[in-house]
Amino acid sequence: MSRKSDLEESWRRNAENWTRAVRDRLIPSRNAGTDAAIVEAIVRRKPARFLDMGCGEGWLCRAVAEKTGCAATGLDGTAALIEAARAADPNGSYRTLSYDDVIAGAPVPNAPFDVIAFNYALFEEDIVPLLRAAKHLLVDNGVIVIQTLHPDNDPGDGTDGWREEDFAAFENEAWAKMPWYFRTTESWETVISDTGLSFELVEFPRVGSAGDPLSLVLTLTANE
Ligand SMILES: C[S@@+](CC[C@H](N)C(=O)[O-])C[C@H]1O[C@@H](n2cnc3c(N)ncnc32)[C@H](O)[C@@H]1O
């Protein structure tokens, strides 16, 4: 199987475990500050329309809608996660759509958006076509917000390449391994330049003012 199909299969198999991990707050980095960081990066833009790509079970849509009153839309390629999102938020807008569907021009409900987020949801080697497609779903002055692993926290050798998440931190549960592509800071710069987007803000949320970085949060604009 290809890495792409392994990745899709991992989320199909992990959907129930993932929903439990998020909702029971079993992910320490999220409790330490990454959830708060992505919510803050989105809410400060005061979006009227927000799109969460790779929304999973939908927590970020629910959090942003609650804080801003915006119309939040969630897309994810994993049908079971979209079902979980709808069950938790029956009046919300959630759609099973893969990134390939979006790249191919599938209609995205409620577009265009003031803010589009990818919260730990970019795993493929070539993400340029997806980010270009997302850029076309923005209003003028809209932004794309990406939260991802901080490059210092690479479990590998610090150069671009494929890694494998085995979810070993979640003991006693059967998880399917997920392939994901690590990129360095320089590689992120190249990707963003290739999309035609520009960096508006680059943030490194930490625990306290001197703690290790928890993640990398990029706010990207389509403006030149
Ligand atoms: C680590 S989870 C993060 C979920 C959510 N953003 C959150 O913060 O809890 C990654 C999500 O990306 C979705 N995903 C991965 N590859 C995708 C693809 N090619 N198309 C659509 N969704 C995808 C998975 O189904 C999964 O829900």
Short mmCIF file of C-alpha atoms and ligand atoms in Angstrom, two decimals:
data_model
loop_
_atom_site.label_atom_id
_atom_site.label_comp_id
_atom_site.label_asym_id
_atom_site.label_seq_id
_atom_site.Cartn_x
_atom_site.Cartn_y
_atom_site.Cartn_z
CA MET A 1 0.00 0.00 0.00
CA SER A 2 1.10 3.61 -0.53
CA ARG A 3 1.75 5.97 2.34
CA LYS A 4 -1.34 7.92 1.30
CA SER A 5 -3.61 4.89 1.62
CA ASP A 6 -1.86 3.84 4.86
CA LEU A 7 -2.58 7.31 6.22
CA GLU A 8 -6.27 7.19 5.25
CA GLU A 9 -6.59 3.67 6.62
CA SER A 10 -4.96 4.68 9.92
CA TRP A 11 -7.61 7.36 10.51
CA ARG A 12 -10.44 5.00 9.59
CA ARG A 13 -9.11 2.52 12.15
CA ASN A 14 -8.21 5.13 14.78
CA ALA A 15 -11.43 7.16 14.64
CA GLU A 16 -12.96 5.80 17.84
CA ASN A 17 -9.69 5.89 19.83
CA TRP A 18 -8.98 9.41 18.56
CA THR A 19 -12.41 10.71 19.53
CA ARG A 20 -11.93 9.32 23.03
CA ALA A 21 -8.39 10.72 23.32
CA VAL A 22 -9.53 14.23 22.36
CA ARG A 23 -12.72 14.28 24.40
CA ASP A 24 -11.20 12.68 27.51
CA ARG A 25 -8.24 15.11 27.22
CA LEU A 26 -5.66 12.35 27.09
CA ILE A 27 -3.12 14.29 24.96
CA PRO A 28 -0.72 16.14 27.31
CA SER A 29 0.56 18.69 24.75
CA ARG A 30 -3.02 19.76 24.07
CA ASN A 31 -3.65 20.35 27.75
CA ALA A 32 -0.28 22.11 28.08
CA GLY A 33 -1.18 24.77 25.54
CA THR A 34 -1.57 23.72 21.90
CA ASP A 35 -5.39 23.72 22.03
CA ALA A 36 -5.38 27.19 23.57
CA ALA A 37 -2.82 28.40 21.01
CA ILE A 38 -4.84 27.42 17.94
CA VAL A 39 -8.09 28.77 19.41
CA GLU A 40 -6.37 32.10 20.19
CA ALA A 41 -4.80 32.33 16.70
CA ILE A 42 -8.26 31.91 15.14
CA VAL A 43 -10.44 33.88 17.58
CA ARG A 44 -8.29 37.04 17.42
CA ARG A 45 -9.20 37.31 13.71
CA LYS A 46 -12.90 37.54 14.74
CA PRO A 47 -14.04 35.30 11.88
CA ALA A 48 -17.63 35.41 10.66
CA ARG A 49 -16.98 32.18 8.71
CA PHE A 50 -14.46 29.59 9.80
CA LEU A 51 -13.38 26.37 8.07
CA ASP A 52 -11.56 23.60 9.92
CA MET A 53 -9.85 21.26 7.45
CA GLY A 54 -9.12 17.80 8.86
CA CYS A 55 -11.51 18.70 11.70
CA GLY A 56 -11.55 15.21 13.23
CA GLU A 57 -14.32 14.89 15.82
CA GLY A 58 -14.95 18.63 15.59
CA TRP A 59 -13.70 20.11 18.89
CA LEU A 60 -12.13 23.17 17.23
CA CYS A 61 -15.30 24.08 15.32
CA ARG A 62 -17.26 23.85 18.54
CA ALA A 63 -14.71 25.93 20.50
CA VAL A 64 -14.40 28.69 17.88
CA ALA A 65 -18.17 28.90 17.30
CA GLU A 66 -18.76 29.13 21.04
CA LYS A 67 -16.23 31.96 21.48
CA THR A 68 -17.06 34.01 18.37
CA GLY A 69 -20.59 33.07 17.33
CA CYS A 70 -19.20 32.43 13.84
CA ALA A 71 -20.51 29.96 11.29
CA ALA A 72 -18.05 27.08 11.61
CA THR A 73 -17.64 24.37 8.99
CA GLY A 74 -15.64 21.18 9.46
CA LEU A 75 -14.30 18.90 6.71
CA ASP A 76 -12.60 15.58 7.20
CA GLY A 77 -11.88 12.57 5.02
CA THR A 78 -12.82 10.09 7.74
CA ALA A 79 -16.57 9.46 7.76
CA ALA A 80 -16.63 8.09 11.33
CA LEU A 81 -15.03 11.28 12.66
CA ILE A 82 -17.56 13.45 10.83
CA GLU A 83 -20.33 11.31 12.34
CA ALA A 84 -18.82 11.94 15.80
CA ALA A 85 -18.63 15.69 15.07
CA ARG A 86 -22.30 15.79 14.00
CA ALA A 87 -23.38 13.80 17.04
CA ALA A 88 -21.69 16.31 19.36
CA ASP A 89 -22.96 19.35 17.44
CA PRO A 90 -26.17 18.47 15.56
CA ASN A 91 -26.68 22.05 14.35
CA GLY A 92 -23.10 22.36 13.06
CA SER A 93 -21.91 22.02 9.48
CA TYR A 94 -19.68 18.98 8.95
CA ARG A 95 -18.92 17.24 5.67
CA THR A 96 -16.94 14.12 4.75
CA LEU A 97 -14.53 15.40 2.09
CA SER A 98 -10.94 14.36 1.47
CA TYR A 99 -8.20 16.84 0.69
CA ASP A 100 -8.06 15.33 -2.80
CA ASP A 101 -11.76 16.17 -3.21
CA VAL A 102 -11.04 19.79 -2.26
CA ILE A 103 -8.04 19.95 -4.62
CA ALA A 104 -10.27 18.56 -7.39
CA GLY A 105 -12.71 21.45 -6.82
CA ALA A 106 -15.48 19.76 -4.80
CA PRO A 107 -17.83 22.46 -3.48
CA VAL A 108 -17.08 23.40 0.13
CA PRO A 109 -20.21 24.46 2.01
CA ASN A 110 -20.32 28.05 3.35
CA ALA A 111 -17.22 29.25 1.41
CA PRO A 112 -15.53 31.73 1.33
CA PHE A 113 -13.96 31.88 4.79
CA ASP A 114 -12.23 34.48 6.96
CA VAL A 115 -10.07 31.82 8.59
CA ILE A 116 -9.16 28.29 7.48
CA ALA A 117 -7.35 26.09 10.02
CA PHE A 118 -5.29 22.92 9.78
CA ASN A 119 -4.68 21.75 13.35
CA TYR A 120 -2.24 18.82 13.23
CA ALA A 121 -3.88 17.80 9.98
CA LEU A 122 -1.14 18.11 7.31
CA PHE A 123 0.73 14.83 6.99
CA GLU A 124 1.54 14.41 3.31
CA GLU A 125 4.82 15.18 1.58
CA ASP A 126 3.34 17.47 -1.07
CA ILE A 127 0.92 19.88 0.60
CA VAL A 128 1.27 22.67 -1.96
CA PRO A 129 -1.81 21.73 -4.08
CA LEU A 130 -3.96 21.55 -0.94
CA LEU A 131 -2.80 24.90 0.41
CA ARG A 132 -3.34 26.49 -3.01
CA ALA A 133 -6.88 25.08 -3.09
CA ALA A 134 -7.48 26.39 0.46
CA LYS A 135 -6.19 29.82 -0.56
CA HIS A 136 -8.98 30.01 -3.15
CA LEU A 137 -11.55 29.45 -0.40
CA LEU A 138 -10.50 32.61 1.51
CA VAL A 139 -12.16 36.03 1.48
CA ASP A 140 -9.91 39.01 0.73
CA ASN A 141 -7.68 39.47 3.80
CA GLY A 142 -8.54 35.97 5.01
CA VAL A 143 -5.88 33.79 6.62
CA ILE A 144 -4.85 30.16 6.84
CA VAL A 145 -3.71 29.07 10.30
CA ILE A 146 -1.59 25.92 10.60
CA GLN A 147 -0.55 24.29 13.87
CA THR A 148 2.04 21.56 13.52
CA LEU A 149 4.92 19.85 15.30
CA HIS A 150 7.73 22.22 16.26
CA PRO A 151 10.80 21.26 14.20
CA ASP A 152 12.86 20.90 17.43
CA ASN A 153 10.53 18.08 18.48
CA ASP A 154 11.31 15.85 15.50
CA PRO A 155 11.57 12.21 16.59
CA GLY A 156 13.89 11.60 13.59
CA ASP A 157 17.20 12.96 12.33
CA GLY A 158 16.11 16.57 11.84
CA THR A 159 15.93 16.43 8.04
CA ASP A 160 12.82 16.29 5.87
CA GLY A 161 11.37 12.80 5.60
CA TRP A 162 8.71 10.29 6.56
CA ARG A 163 8.11 9.31 10.17
CA GLU A 164 5.66 6.92 11.79
CA GLU A 165 3.41 7.71 14.74
CA ASP A 166 2.61 4.57 16.72
CA PHE A 167 0.48 6.30 19.40
CA ALA A 168 2.44 4.31 22.01
CA ALA A 169 1.75 7.03 24.57
CA PHE A 170 -1.84 5.81 24.63
CA GLU A 171 -1.33 2.53 26.40
CA ASN A 172 -3.80 -0.34 26.35
CA GLU A 173 -5.50 0.66 23.13
CA ALA A 174 -5.15 -0.77 19.66
CA TRP A 175 -3.98 2.03 17.38
CA ALA A 176 -3.03 1.77 13.71
CA LYS A 177 0.34 3.36 12.91
CA MET A 178 0.17 6.61 10.95
CA PRO A 179 2.83 7.69 8.46
CA TRP A 180 3.53 11.45 8.45
CA TYR A 181 6.01 13.71 6.74
CA PHE A 182 8.36 15.84 8.86
CA ARG A 183 9.62 19.14 7.49
CA THR A 184 12.23 21.55 8.76
CA THR A 185 11.70 25.28 9.21
CA GLU A 186 13.46 25.89 5.87
CA SER A 187 11.20 23.36 4.19
CA TRP A 188 8.10 25.08 5.60
CA GLU A 189 9.41 28.35 4.14
CA THR A 190 9.84 26.72 0.72
CA VAL A 191 6.36 25.16 0.81
CA ILE A 192 4.70 28.43 1.78
CA SER A 193 6.60 30.31 -0.90
CA ASP A 194 5.48 27.72 -3.50
CA THR A 195 1.83 28.24 -2.54
CA GLY A 196 1.98 32.00 -3.14
CA LEU A 197 0.92 32.58 0.49
CA SER A 198 2.90 34.90 2.80
CA PHE A 199 3.78 34.58 6.48
CA GLU A 200 1.81 37.05 8.57
CA LEU A 201 2.81 35.57 11.92
CA VAL A 202 5.04 32.71 13.11
CA GLU A 203 4.50 31.64 16.73
CA PHE A 204 6.02 29.04 19.03
CA PRO A 205 3.64 28.37 21.93
CA ARG A 206 5.55 27.32 25.07
CA VAL A 207 4.80 26.18 28.57
CA GLY A 208 5.50 29.40 30.46
CA SER A 209 7.82 32.02 29.03
CA ALA A 210 10.98 29.88 29.06
CA GLY A 211 9.63 26.39 28.41
CA ASP A 212 10.37 24.24 25.39
CA PRO A 213 8.30 25.03 22.30
CA LEU A 214 5.11 22.97 22.15
CA SER A 215 4.35 23.57 18.49
CA LEU A 216 4.67 25.83 15.48
CA VAL A 217 1.71 28.06 14.59
CA LEU A 218 1.76 29.75 11.19
CA THR A 219 -0.69 32.46 10.16
CA LEU A 220 -0.59 32.83 6.37
CA THR A 221 -2.17 35.43 4.17
CA ALA A 222 -2.94 35.43 0.46
CA ASN A 223 -1.92 39.10 0.29
CA GLU A 224 1.36 39.89 -1.47
C1 LIG B 1 -4.40 14.39 14.26
S1 LIG B 1 -6.05 14.42 13.63
C2 LIG B 1 -6.46 16.12 14.02
C3 LIG B 1 -7.93 16.34 14.04
C4 LIG B 1 -8.34 17.76 14.46
N1 LIG B 1 -7.78 18.76 13.58
C5 LIG B 1 -7.96 18.03 15.90
O1 LIG B 1 -7.30 19.04 16.15
O2 LIG B 1 -8.33 17.24 16.78
C6 LIG B 1 -5.80 14.51 11.85
C7 LIG B 1 -7.09 14.57 11.03
O3 LIG B 1 -6.76 14.80 9.66
C8 LIG B 1 -7.66 14.06 8.87
N2 LIG B 1 -7.03 13.83 7.57
C9 LIG B 1 -5.80 13.32 7.35
N3 LIG B 1 -5.56 13.23 6.03
C10 LIG B 1 -6.67 13.69 5.41
C11 LIG B 1 -7.05 13.83 4.04
N4 LIG B 1 -6.20 13.49 3.05
N5 LIG B 1 -8.26 14.34 3.75
C12 LIG B 1 -9.11 14.72 4.76
N6 LIG B 1 -8.83 14.58 6.07
C13 LIG B 1 -7.62 14.08 6.39
C14 LIG B 1 -7.87 12.78 9.64
O4 LIG B 1 -9.04 12.10 9.24
C15 LIG B 1 -7.90 13.29 11.07
O5 LIG B 1 -9.21 13.62 11.46
#
